[in-house]
Amino acid sequence: AVVSTQSTGKSSKTGKIDQFASDDVCEIQWMKASRGHQIVVLTNSNTITKFVGLEEKNRDDIKRFLEDNYKCSFVEKEPFIKGWNWGQVAFNGPLMTFHNDDKPMFEVPLSDVSA
């Protein structure tokens, strides 16, 4: 469900419900995924939530809604899919991103990394 001040997503597998206040969302990323497309919601409180299984035909509607109702950027990312296993590491907020040719290969939440 999406309203102008808050968005809610529910996992079809676990039933978990994620809610985001419009003033807490700092960036939305749109990217091709293994099953369709995904959006990644990055918040000012350093949480990351992914929603997978979106259809390309909905991209413009999602983007328009976010631009009209949220004070966040909508970033379209093209994943690196050449199958290489080397690249650079970048830290972006709560994410450690491995990328090559400025395209993300995969991301790991820093909360999942230990020394």
mmCIF file with all atom_site columns, C-alpha atoms in Angstrom:
data_model
loop_
_atom_site.group_PDB
_atom_site.id
_atom_site.type_symbol
_atom_site.label_atom_id
_atom_site.label_alt_id
_atom_site.label_comp_id
_atom_site.label_asym_id
_atom_site.label_entity_id
_atom_site.label_seq_id
_atom_site.pdbx_PDB_ins_code
_atom_site.Cartn_x
_atom_site.Cartn_y
_atom_site.Cartn_z
_atom_site.occupancy
_atom_site.B_iso_or_equiv
_atom_site.pdbx_formal_charge
_atom_site.auth_seq_id
_atom_site.auth_comp_id
_atom_site.auth_asym_id
_atom_site.auth_atom_id
_atom_site.pdbx_PDB_model_num
ATOM 1   C CA . ALA A 1 1   ? 0.000  0.000   0.000   1.00 0.00 ? 1   ALA A CA 1
ATOM 2   C CA . VAL A 1 2   ? 1.253  3.453   -0.812  1.00 0.00 ? 2   VAL A CA 1
ATOM 3   C CA . VAL A 1 3   ? -0.026 6.787   0.432   1.00 0.00 ? 3   VAL A CA 1
ATOM 4   C CA . SER A 1 4   ? 1.638  10.168  0.182   1.00 0.00 ? 4   SER A CA 1
ATOM 5   C CA . THR A 1 5   ? 3.099  10.100  3.718   1.00 0.00 ? 5   THR A CA 1
ATOM 6   C CA . GLN A 1 6   ? 3.862  6.423   4.195   1.00 0.00 ? 6   GLN A CA 1
ATOM 7   C CA . SER A 1 7   ? 4.535  3.267   2.183   1.00 0.00 ? 7   SER A CA 1
ATOM 8   C CA . THR A 1 8   ? 3.936  -0.297  3.313   1.00 0.00 ? 8   THR A CA 1
ATOM 9   C CA . GLY A 1 9   ? 5.261  -3.514  1.800   1.00 0.00 ? 9   GLY A CA 1
ATOM 10  C CA . LYS A 1 10  ? 4.377  -7.054  2.799   1.00 0.00 ? 10  LYS A CA 1
ATOM 11  C CA . SER A 1 11  ? 6.426  -10.169 2.089   1.00 0.00 ? 11  SER A CA 1
ATOM 12  C CA . SER A 1 12  ? 4.419  -12.798 0.225   1.00 0.00 ? 12  SER A CA 1
ATOM 13  C CA . LYS A 1 13  ? 6.610  -15.504 1.810   1.00 0.00 ? 13  LYS A CA 1
ATOM 14  C CA . THR A 1 14  ? 6.959  -14.434 5.439   1.00 0.00 ? 14  THR A CA 1
ATOM 15  C CA . GLY A 1 15  ? 4.082  -12.001 5.903   1.00 0.00 ? 15  GLY A CA 1
ATOM 16  C CA . LYS A 1 16  ? 6.512  -9.434  7.353   1.00 0.00 ? 16  LYS A CA 1
ATOM 17  C CA . ILE A 1 17  ? 5.285  -5.862  6.918   1.00 0.00 ? 17  ILE A CA 1
ATOM 18  C CA . ASP A 1 18  ? 7.724  -2.996  6.297   1.00 0.00 ? 18  ASP A CA 1
ATOM 19  C CA . GLN A 1 19  ? 6.590  0.613   6.646   1.00 0.00 ? 19  GLN A CA 1
ATOM 20  C CA . PHE A 1 20  ? 8.436  3.745   5.598   1.00 0.00 ? 20  PHE A CA 1
ATOM 21  C CA . ALA A 1 21  ? 7.575  7.303   6.528   1.00 0.00 ? 21  ALA A CA 1
ATOM 22  C CA . SER A 1 22  ? 8.068  9.636   3.582   1.00 0.00 ? 22  SER A CA 1
ATOM 23  C CA . ASP A 1 23  ? 10.518 11.830  5.496   1.00 0.00 ? 23  ASP A CA 1
ATOM 24  C CA . ASP A 1 24  ? 12.709 8.828   6.410   1.00 0.00 ? 24  ASP A CA 1
ATOM 25  C CA . VAL A 1 25  ? 13.286 7.539   2.862   1.00 0.00 ? 25  VAL A CA 1
ATOM 26  C CA . CYS A 1 26  ? 16.463 9.030   1.373   1.00 0.00 ? 26  CYS A CA 1
ATOM 27  C CA . GLU A 1 27  ? 16.850 6.997   -1.821  1.00 0.00 ? 27  GLU A CA 1
ATOM 28  C CA . ILE A 1 28  ? 15.007 4.446   -3.932  1.00 0.00 ? 28  ILE A CA 1
ATOM 29  C CA . GLN A 1 29  ? 17.026 2.273   -6.298  1.00 0.00 ? 29  GLN A CA 1
ATOM 30  C CA . TRP A 1 30  ? 15.463 0.501   -9.290  1.00 0.00 ? 30  TRP A CA 1
ATOM 31  C CA . MET A 1 31  ? 17.365 -2.445  -10.725 1.00 0.00 ? 31  MET A CA 1
ATOM 32  C CA . LYS A 1 32  ? 16.902 -5.583  -12.796 1.00 0.00 ? 32  LYS A CA 1
ATOM 33  C CA . ALA A 1 33  ? 16.790 -8.639  -10.529 1.00 0.00 ? 33  ALA A CA 1
ATOM 34  C CA . SER A 1 34  ? 16.740 -12.400 -10.939 1.00 0.00 ? 34  SER A CA 1
ATOM 35  C CA . ARG A 1 35  ? 12.929 -12.290 -11.054 1.00 0.00 ? 35  ARG A CA 1
ATOM 36  C CA . GLY A 1 36  ? 11.842 -9.155  -12.842 1.00 0.00 ? 36  GLY A CA 1
ATOM 37  C CA . HIS A 1 37  ? 12.952 -5.929  -11.189 1.00 0.00 ? 37  HIS A CA 1
ATOM 38  C CA . GLN A 1 38  ? 13.489 -4.737  -7.644  1.00 0.00 ? 38  GLN A CA 1
ATOM 39  C CA . ILE A 1 39  ? 13.429 -1.559  -5.665  1.00 0.00 ? 39  ILE A CA 1
ATOM 40  C CA . VAL A 1 40  ? 15.779 -0.977  -2.773  1.00 0.00 ? 40  VAL A CA 1
ATOM 41  C CA . VAL A 1 41  ? 14.590 1.468   -0.137  1.00 0.00 ? 41  VAL A CA 1
ATOM 42  C CA . LEU A 1 42  ? 17.393 3.270   1.735   1.00 0.00 ? 42  LEU A CA 1
ATOM 43  C CA . THR A 1 43  ? 16.367 5.248   4.797   1.00 0.00 ? 43  THR A CA 1
ATOM 44  C CA . ASN A 1 44  ? 17.924 8.041   6.827   1.00 0.00 ? 44  ASN A CA 1
ATOM 45  C CA . SER A 1 45  ? 18.048 5.591   9.753   1.00 0.00 ? 45  SER A CA 1
ATOM 46  C CA . ASN A 1 46  ? 20.374 3.323   7.694   1.00 0.00 ? 46  ASN A CA 1
ATOM 47  C CA . THR A 1 47  ? 17.925 0.518   7.001   1.00 0.00 ? 47  THR A CA 1
ATOM 48  C CA . ILE A 1 48  ? 17.803 -1.236  3.650   1.00 0.00 ? 48  ILE A CA 1
ATOM 49  C CA . THR A 1 49  ? 14.757 -3.081  2.359   1.00 0.00 ? 49  THR A CA 1
ATOM 50  C CA . LYS A 1 50  ? 14.438 -4.806  -1.010  1.00 0.00 ? 50  LYS A CA 1
ATOM 51  C CA . PHE A 1 51  ? 11.238 -5.563  -2.873  1.00 0.00 ? 51  PHE A CA 1
ATOM 52  C CA . VAL A 1 52  ? 11.743 -8.077  -5.680  1.00 0.00 ? 52  VAL A CA 1
ATOM 53  C CA . GLY A 1 53  ? 9.377  -9.255  -8.399  1.00 0.00 ? 53  GLY A CA 1
ATOM 54  C CA . LEU A 1 54  ? 8.282  -5.905  -9.813  1.00 0.00 ? 54  LEU A CA 1
ATOM 55  C CA . GLU A 1 55  ? 7.464  -5.526  -13.472 1.00 0.00 ? 55  GLU A CA 1
ATOM 56  C CA . GLU A 1 56  ? 9.227  -3.111  -15.815 1.00 0.00 ? 56  GLU A CA 1
ATOM 57  C CA . LYS A 1 57  ? 5.859  -1.746  -16.953 1.00 0.00 ? 57  LYS A CA 1
ATOM 58  C CA . ASN A 1 58  ? 5.314  -0.321  -13.417 1.00 0.00 ? 58  ASN A CA 1
ATOM 59  C CA . ARG A 1 59  ? 8.613  1.591   -13.275 1.00 0.00 ? 59  ARG A CA 1
ATOM 60  C CA . ASP A 1 60  ? 7.257  4.909   -14.561 1.00 0.00 ? 60  ASP A CA 1
ATOM 61  C CA . ASP A 1 61  ? 4.270  4.852   -12.176 1.00 0.00 ? 61  ASP A CA 1
ATOM 62  C CA . ILE A 1 62  ? 6.517  4.044   -9.195  1.00 0.00 ? 62  ILE A CA 1
ATOM 63  C CA . LYS A 1 63  ? 9.017  6.728   -10.173 1.00 0.00 ? 63  LYS A CA 1
ATOM 64  C CA . ARG A 1 64  ? 6.299  9.356   -10.691 1.00 0.00 ? 64  ARG A CA 1
ATOM 65  C CA . PHE A 1 65  ? 4.706  8.590   -7.330  1.00 0.00 ? 65  PHE A CA 1
ATOM 66  C CA . LEU A 1 66  ? 8.025  8.832   -5.494  1.00 0.00 ? 66  LEU A CA 1
ATOM 67  C CA . GLU A 1 67  ? 8.983  12.090  -7.183  1.00 0.00 ? 67  GLU A CA 1
ATOM 68  C CA . ASP A 1 68  ? 5.566  13.586  -6.389  1.00 0.00 ? 68  ASP A CA 1
ATOM 69  C CA . ASN A 1 69  ? 5.338  12.452  -2.754  1.00 0.00 ? 69  ASN A CA 1
ATOM 70  C CA . TYR A 1 70  ? 8.824  11.831  -1.358  1.00 0.00 ? 70  TYR A CA 1
ATOM 71  C CA . LYS A 1 71  ? 11.890 13.980  -0.946  1.00 0.00 ? 71  LYS A CA 1
ATOM 72  C CA . CYS A 1 72  ? 14.239 11.280  -2.187  1.00 0.00 ? 72  CYS A CA 1
ATOM 73  C CA . SER A 1 73  ? 16.113 10.371  -5.318  1.00 0.00 ? 73  SER A CA 1
ATOM 74  C CA . PHE A 1 74  ? 15.043 7.592   -7.662  1.00 0.00 ? 74  PHE A CA 1
ATOM 75  C CA . VAL A 1 75  ? 18.205 5.960   -8.981  1.00 0.00 ? 75  VAL A CA 1
ATOM 76  C CA . GLU A 1 76  ? 18.159 3.469   -11.825 1.00 0.00 ? 76  GLU A CA 1
ATOM 77  C CA . LYS A 1 77  ? 21.057 1.046   -11.559 1.00 0.00 ? 77  LYS A CA 1
ATOM 78  C CA . GLU A 1 78  ? 22.211 -1.401  -14.171 1.00 0.00 ? 78  GLU A CA 1
ATOM 79  C CA . PRO A 1 79  ? 23.803 -4.497  -12.591 1.00 0.00 ? 79  PRO A CA 1
ATOM 80  C CA . PHE A 1 80  ? 27.137 -5.869  -13.754 1.00 0.00 ? 80  PHE A CA 1
ATOM 81  C CA . ILE A 1 81  ? 26.346 -9.291  -15.223 1.00 0.00 ? 81  ILE A CA 1
ATOM 82  C CA . LYS A 1 82  ? 29.510 -10.462 -16.993 1.00 0.00 ? 82  LYS A CA 1
ATOM 83  C CA . GLY A 1 83  ? 30.240 -13.157 -14.399 1.00 0.00 ? 83  GLY A CA 1
ATOM 84  C CA . TRP A 1 84  ? 33.574 -11.764 -13.266 1.00 0.00 ? 84  TRP A CA 1
ATOM 85  C CA . ASN A 1 85  ? 34.559 -12.228 -9.649  1.00 0.00 ? 85  ASN A CA 1
ATOM 86  C CA . TRP A 1 86  ? 36.706 -9.151  -9.164  1.00 0.00 ? 86  TRP A CA 1
ATOM 87  C CA . GLY A 1 87  ? 36.027 -5.469  -8.922  1.00 0.00 ? 87  GLY A CA 1
ATOM 88  C CA . GLN A 1 88  ? 36.111 -2.569  -6.512  1.00 0.00 ? 88  GLN A CA 1
ATOM 89  C CA . VAL A 1 89  ? 34.511 -2.155  -3.116  1.00 0.00 ? 89  VAL A CA 1
ATOM 90  C CA . ALA A 1 90  ? 32.625 0.994   -2.157  1.00 0.00 ? 90  ALA A CA 1
ATOM 91  C CA . PHE A 1 91  ? 30.885 1.914   1.081   1.00 0.00 ? 91  PHE A CA 1
ATOM 92  C CA . ASN A 1 92  ? 27.623 3.799   0.718   1.00 0.00 ? 92  ASN A CA 1
ATOM 93  C CA . GLY A 1 93  ? 25.830 4.426   4.006   1.00 0.00 ? 93  GLY A CA 1
ATOM 94  C CA . PRO A 1 94  ? 24.888 1.033   5.422   1.00 0.00 ? 94  PRO A CA 1
ATOM 95  C CA . LEU A 1 95  ? 26.006 -0.906  2.311   1.00 0.00 ? 95  LEU A CA 1
ATOM 96  C CA . MET A 1 96  ? 29.247 -2.441  1.112   1.00 0.00 ? 96  MET A CA 1
ATOM 97  C CA . THR A 1 97  ? 28.926 -2.622  -2.667  1.00 0.00 ? 97  THR A CA 1
ATOM 98  C CA . PHE A 1 98  ? 31.129 -4.663  -4.983  1.00 0.00 ? 98  PHE A CA 1
ATOM 99  C CA . HIS A 1 99  ? 31.127 -3.167  -8.471  1.00 0.00 ? 99  HIS A CA 1
ATOM 100 C CA . ASN A 1 100 ? 32.909 -3.261  -11.804 1.00 0.00 ? 100 ASN A CA 1
ATOM 101 C CA . ASP A 1 101 ? 32.693 -0.636  -14.564 1.00 0.00 ? 101 ASP A CA 1
ATOM 102 C CA . ASP A 1 102 ? 30.633 1.470   -12.103 1.00 0.00 ? 102 ASP A CA 1
ATOM 103 C CA . LYS A 1 103 ? 27.881 -1.181  -12.140 1.00 0.00 ? 103 LYS A CA 1
ATOM 104 C CA . PRO A 1 104 ? 26.967 -3.042  -8.952  1.00 0.00 ? 104 PRO A CA 1
ATOM 105 C CA . MET A 1 105 ? 27.701 -6.786  -8.851  1.00 0.00 ? 105 MET A CA 1
ATOM 106 C CA . PHE A 1 106 ? 26.218 -7.300  -5.378  1.00 0.00 ? 106 PHE A CA 1
ATOM 107 C CA . GLU A 1 107 ? 25.658 -5.471  -2.112  1.00 0.00 ? 107 GLU A CA 1
ATOM 108 C CA . VAL A 1 108 ? 26.134 -6.562  1.477   1.00 0.00 ? 108 VAL A CA 1
ATOM 109 C CA . PRO A 1 109 ? 24.541 -4.706  4.403   1.00 0.00 ? 109 PRO A CA 1
ATOM 110 C CA . LEU A 1 110 ? 27.304 -3.640  6.819   1.00 0.00 ? 110 LEU A CA 1
ATOM 111 C CA . SER A 1 111 ? 25.222 -5.073  9.639   1.00 0.00 ? 111 SER A CA 1
ATOM 112 C CA . ASP A 1 112 ? 25.971 -8.523  8.128   1.00 0.00 ? 112 ASP A CA 1
ATOM 113 C CA . VAL A 1 113 ? 29.750 -7.976  8.082   1.00 0.00 ? 113 VAL A CA 1
ATOM 114 C CA . SER A 1 114 ? 31.947 -8.880  11.035  1.00 0.00 ? 114 SER A CA 1
ATOM 115 C CA . ALA A 1 115 ? 35.648 -8.375  11.681  1.00 0.00 ? 115 ALA A CA 1
#
